[in-house]
Short mmCIF file of C-alpha atoms in Angstrom, two decimals:
data_model
loop_
_atom_site.label_atom_id
_atom_site.label_comp_id
_atom_site.label_asym_id
_atom_site.label_seq_id
_atom_site.Cartn_x
_atom_site.Cartn_y
_atom_site.Cartn_z
CA MET A 1 4.21 -43.42 -91.18
CA GLU A 2 5.99 -46.72 -90.55
CA GLN A 3 3.69 -49.23 -88.91
CA LEU A 4 6.13 -50.34 -86.21
CA ASN A 5 7.57 -46.93 -85.40
CA PRO A 6 5.09 -44.19 -86.27
CA ALA A 7 6.36 -40.62 -86.09
CA ILE A 8 4.07 -39.72 -83.23
CA GLU A 9 4.88 -38.44 -79.74
CA GLU A 10 5.81 -41.20 -77.30
CA SER A 11 2.85 -40.96 -74.93
CA TRP A 12 0.44 -41.12 -77.87
CA LYS A 13 2.42 -44.03 -79.30
CA ILE A 14 1.73 -45.95 -76.09
CA VAL A 15 -2.00 -45.16 -76.27
CA LEU A 16 -2.51 -45.57 -80.03
CA GLY A 17 0.40 -47.75 -81.10
CA ASN A 18 -1.77 -50.80 -81.71
CA GLU A 19 -3.73 -48.87 -84.32
CA PHE A 20 -0.69 -48.78 -86.60
CA ALA A 21 -0.67 -52.56 -86.84
CA LYS A 22 -4.30 -52.85 -87.88
CA PRO A 23 -5.39 -53.55 -91.49
CA TYR A 24 -7.12 -50.20 -91.95
CA MET A 25 -3.86 -48.37 -91.29
CA SER A 26 -2.02 -50.46 -93.88
CA GLU A 27 -4.75 -49.61 -96.38
CA LEU A 28 -4.54 -45.94 -95.45
CA LYS A 29 -0.78 -45.92 -95.90
CA ALA A 30 -1.12 -47.56 -99.35
CA PHE A 31 -3.76 -45.00 -100.30
CA LEU A 32 -1.49 -42.10 -99.31
CA VAL A 33 1.46 -43.54 -101.23
CA GLU A 34 -0.66 -43.65 -104.40
CA GLU A 35 -2.18 -40.21 -103.75
CA LYS A 36 1.23 -38.60 -103.49
CA LYS A 37 2.22 -40.04 -106.88
CA LYS A 38 -0.57 -38.12 -108.57
CA HIS A 39 -1.48 -35.18 -106.35
CA LYS A 40 -0.20 -32.76 -103.77
CA VAL A 41 -1.24 -33.86 -100.30
CA PHE A 42 -1.40 -31.59 -97.26
CA PRO A 43 -0.01 -31.22 -94.67
CA PRO A 44 3.57 -32.34 -95.40
CA GLY A 45 4.35 -35.81 -94.08
CA PRO A 46 6.32 -34.69 -91.00
CA LEU A 47 3.34 -32.58 -89.87
CA ILE A 48 0.56 -35.16 -90.24
CA PHE A 49 0.69 -35.99 -86.51
CA ASN A 50 1.56 -32.46 -85.40
CA ALA A 51 -1.49 -32.15 -83.12
CA PHE A 52 -0.33 -35.20 -81.16
CA ASN A 53 3.31 -34.13 -81.16
CA GLN A 54 2.56 -30.63 -79.83
CA THR A 55 0.17 -31.86 -77.11
CA PRO A 56 1.25 -35.07 -75.35
CA PHE A 57 -1.52 -37.30 -74.05
CA GLY A 58 -1.10 -36.37 -70.40
CA SER A 59 -1.00 -32.67 -71.20
CA VAL A 60 -4.41 -32.51 -72.86
CA LYS A 61 -6.89 -30.25 -71.05
CA VAL A 62 -9.05 -29.09 -73.95
CA VAL A 63 -9.93 -30.76 -77.25
CA ILE A 64 -11.04 -28.68 -80.24
CA LEU A 65 -12.24 -30.84 -83.12
CA GLY A 66 -12.01 -29.95 -86.78
CA GLN A 67 -12.92 -31.93 -89.88
CA ASP A 68 -10.31 -31.57 -92.65
CA PRO A 69 -6.90 -29.95 -92.96
CA TYR A 70 -6.85 -26.78 -95.04
CA HIS A 71 -6.45 -27.71 -98.70
CA GLY A 72 -4.55 -24.67 -100.02
CA THR A 73 -0.80 -24.56 -100.55
CA GLY A 74 1.12 -23.80 -97.37
CA GLU A 75 -1.94 -23.61 -95.11
CA ALA A 76 -2.20 -26.92 -93.26
CA HIS A 77 0.37 -27.80 -90.62
CA GLY A 78 -1.40 -30.49 -88.64
CA LEU A 79 -3.38 -28.35 -86.16
CA CYS A 80 -7.06 -27.81 -86.85
CA PHE A 81 -8.06 -24.23 -87.77
CA SER A 82 -4.38 -23.13 -87.58
CA VAL A 83 -2.09 -21.76 -90.28
CA LEU A 84 1.60 -20.98 -90.18
CA ASP A 85 2.97 -17.48 -89.69
CA GLY A 86 2.66 -15.39 -92.83
CA ILE A 87 -0.28 -17.33 -94.27
CA THR A 88 -3.56 -15.48 -94.79
CA LYS A 89 -6.06 -16.45 -92.11
CA PRO A 90 -8.94 -18.53 -93.52
CA PRO A 91 -12.49 -17.27 -92.87
CA SER A 92 -13.31 -19.72 -90.05
CA LEU A 93 -10.16 -18.70 -88.20
CA VAL A 94 -11.00 -15.02 -88.69
CA ASN A 95 -14.36 -15.71 -87.05
CA ILE A 96 -12.70 -17.58 -84.17
CA PHE A 97 -10.58 -14.52 -83.49
CA LYS A 98 -13.68 -12.28 -83.70
CA GLU A 99 -15.34 -14.39 -81.01
CA ILE A 100 -12.22 -14.24 -78.84
CA GLU A 101 -12.17 -10.46 -79.23
CA SER A 102 -15.83 -10.24 -78.21
CA ASP A 103 -15.54 -12.78 -75.40
CA LEU A 104 -12.21 -11.82 -73.85
CA ARG A 105 -11.57 -8.33 -75.22
CA LEU A 106 -8.36 -9.51 -76.87
CA PRO A 107 -7.33 -7.88 -80.16
CA PRO A 108 -7.05 -10.21 -83.17
CA PRO A 109 -3.48 -11.50 -83.55
CA LYS A 110 -1.43 -10.90 -86.67
CA SER A 111 -0.69 -14.60 -87.09
CA GLY A 112 -3.09 -17.50 -87.38
CA ASN A 113 -0.60 -19.95 -85.88
CA LEU A 114 -2.28 -21.69 -82.93
CA THR A 115 0.77 -23.66 -81.79
CA ALA A 116 0.83 -21.66 -78.54
CA TRP A 117 -2.58 -23.08 -77.66
CA ALA A 118 -1.45 -26.63 -78.45
CA ARG A 119 1.54 -26.26 -76.13
CA GLN A 120 -0.78 -25.27 -73.27
CA GLY A 121 -2.84 -28.42 -73.57
CA VAL A 122 -5.33 -27.65 -76.33
CA LEU A 123 -5.43 -30.65 -78.67
CA LEU A 124 -6.27 -29.20 -82.09
CA LEU A 125 -7.43 -32.39 -83.77
CA ASN A 126 -8.85 -32.82 -87.25
CA ALA A 127 -10.93 -35.96 -87.83
CA THR A 128 -9.12 -36.50 -91.14
CA LEU A 129 -5.39 -35.82 -91.02
CA THR A 130 -4.62 -35.36 -94.73
CA VAL A 131 -6.29 -33.87 -97.80
CA ARG A 132 -5.68 -33.57 -101.54
CA GLU A 133 -4.80 -30.09 -102.79
CA ASN A 134 -7.91 -27.99 -103.46
CA GLN A 135 -10.27 -30.91 -102.77
CA PRO A 136 -11.84 -30.72 -99.31
CA GLY A 137 -13.16 -34.04 -98.10
CA SER A 138 -11.00 -35.99 -100.55
CA HIS A 139 -9.49 -38.19 -97.82
CA HIS A 140 -12.69 -38.89 -95.92
CA ASN A 141 -13.52 -42.53 -95.20
CA LYS A 142 -9.98 -43.76 -95.92
CA GLY A 143 -9.20 -44.70 -92.33
CA TRP A 144 -8.24 -41.49 -90.60
CA GLU A 145 -11.61 -41.19 -88.84
CA THR A 146 -11.12 -44.63 -87.30
CA PHE A 147 -7.76 -43.48 -85.93
CA THR A 148 -8.90 -40.12 -84.60
CA ASP A 149 -12.10 -41.58 -83.13
CA GLU A 150 -9.90 -43.96 -81.17
CA ALA A 151 -7.82 -41.01 -79.95
CA ILE A 152 -11.01 -39.33 -78.67
CA ARG A 153 -12.18 -42.60 -77.12
CA GLN A 154 -8.87 -43.11 -75.31
CA LEU A 155 -8.89 -39.54 -74.00
CA SER A 156 -12.40 -40.09 -72.70
CA GLU A 157 -11.57 -43.41 -71.05
CA ARG A 158 -8.15 -42.64 -69.58
CA SER A 159 -8.58 -39.01 -68.52
CA GLU A 160 -10.94 -36.97 -66.37
CA GLY A 161 -12.18 -33.40 -66.55
CA LEU A 162 -11.37 -32.72 -70.19
CA ILE A 163 -13.26 -30.03 -72.08
CA PHE A 164 -14.37 -31.03 -75.57
CA VAL A 165 -15.21 -28.10 -77.83
CA LEU A 166 -17.47 -29.24 -80.65
CA TRP A 167 -18.25 -26.71 -83.37
CA GLY A 168 -20.75 -27.78 -86.02
CA LYS A 169 -22.72 -30.95 -86.70
CA PHE A 170 -19.71 -33.01 -87.76
CA ALA A 171 -17.90 -32.35 -84.48
CA GLU A 172 -21.08 -32.77 -82.44
CA ALA A 173 -21.45 -36.28 -83.84
CA LYS A 174 -18.37 -37.24 -81.81
CA THR A 175 -20.37 -36.79 -78.60
CA ILE A 176 -21.06 -40.53 -78.58
CA LEU A 177 -17.34 -41.18 -78.03
CA ILE A 178 -17.17 -39.04 -74.88
CA ASP A 179 -18.15 -40.05 -71.34
CA GLN A 180 -20.17 -37.04 -70.23
CA THR A 181 -20.10 -38.19 -66.60
CA LYS A 182 -16.34 -37.46 -66.57
CA HIS A 183 -15.90 -34.66 -69.10
CA PHE A 184 -17.40 -31.37 -70.26
CA ILE A 185 -18.78 -30.71 -73.75
CA LEU A 186 -19.27 -27.25 -75.25
CA LYS A 187 -21.27 -27.13 -78.50
CA SER A 188 -22.08 -24.42 -81.01
CA PRO A 189 -22.50 -23.97 -84.76
CA HIS A 190 -19.29 -24.00 -86.82
CA PRO A 191 -17.27 -20.76 -87.12
CA SER A 192 -17.56 -20.91 -90.92
CA PRO A 193 -19.08 -17.79 -92.51
CA PHE A 194 -22.03 -20.00 -93.51
CA SER A 195 -23.00 -20.72 -89.90
CA ALA A 196 -21.15 -18.41 -87.48
CA ASN A 197 -24.11 -16.06 -87.18
CA ARG A 198 -26.37 -18.91 -86.07
CA GLY A 199 -24.79 -19.22 -82.64
CA PHE A 200 -21.02 -19.44 -82.88
CA PHE A 201 -20.78 -15.71 -82.34
CA GLY A 202 -21.72 -15.20 -78.73
CA CYS A 203 -20.98 -18.78 -77.61
CA ARG A 204 -18.23 -17.47 -75.32
CA HIS A 205 -16.49 -20.83 -75.36
CA PHE A 206 -13.09 -19.35 -74.63
CA SER A 207 -14.09 -17.76 -71.33
CA ARG A 208 -16.22 -20.81 -70.49
CA VAL A 209 -13.22 -23.11 -71.00
CA ASN A 210 -11.16 -21.03 -68.58
CA GLU A 211 -13.99 -20.90 -66.06
CA LEU A 212 -14.21 -24.70 -66.09
CA LEU A 213 -10.43 -25.03 -65.79
CA ARG A 214 -10.45 -22.68 -62.81
CA GLN A 215 -13.19 -24.71 -61.14
CA MET A 216 -11.03 -27.83 -61.54
CA GLY A 217 -7.94 -26.10 -60.18
CA LYS A 218 -6.15 -26.24 -63.53
CA ASP A 219 -4.18 -23.49 -65.24
CA GLU A 220 -6.26 -21.42 -67.64
CA ILE A 221 -5.47 -21.18 -71.34
CA ASP A 222 -3.84 -17.94 -72.43
CA TRP A 223 -5.72 -17.43 -75.70
CA ARG A 224 -3.46 -14.57 -76.76
CA LEU A 225 -1.09 -15.24 -79.64
CA THR A 226 2.07 -13.17 -79.81
#
C-alpha cells in the first residue's frame, strides 16, 4: 500500500489517489504494519483493494455495501459477502442465495465466489477493508471508513443512475453520502441469520436492480454463478 503508487486500479487511483497522501492513510499503514507483526490479517495484502480492481470506476452500476471482511482463514478476498471457490459459504451469503432463489428462481450455486458479479459492474465494497483473524470489528475506526466513505462520495458525485444496495443499519447510515436525486437506494435488513427474517427475505432486490437497469437502458446483472 505505497502512498505514491497504491496497488489499486488506475481509474480508482485517479479518483482516490489524493487519499493515499493524507495523514490518516499514513497512520492506517503504520497500524497495519504493526498488526501483521502480531496477528494474522485478512484478506492478504494483494487482495485488500480487490473490489476496486475487479470493478473499475466507470464500470460501476450497482454498489453493495458490507461492513467487515470475513475473519476466518481463507474466507476474505476483498469482495464483500464473497468467498473463494471451495470455501464454505458463510450464513449471510447462504441467505443471499436463498433470496436470489426465491426472487429469480435460480438454484443456489456451489461456489460463494461473487467475482462474476463484480466484473459486471457490481462494486462489492466493505466499509473496512481489513480485519484481524477471528476478531470482527478489530480494524474499525483506523481509517478505512474515511477511505471507503470517500469512494462512495465520489461515485455519488461523478456518476448518475447508480443503484446502492444497503442491507442493515450500518449500510443504511451511508445514505447521507449519496445524492438521491441522481441515484437509487434499495434498503432492507441485513441478510445475517439474526435479521434476515425481518425483511431481507422477500426484499426482491435482485430483480429490482435489474428492473431499474432496464429502465435506464443498461445491461442487467446476470446473478447466476457458474
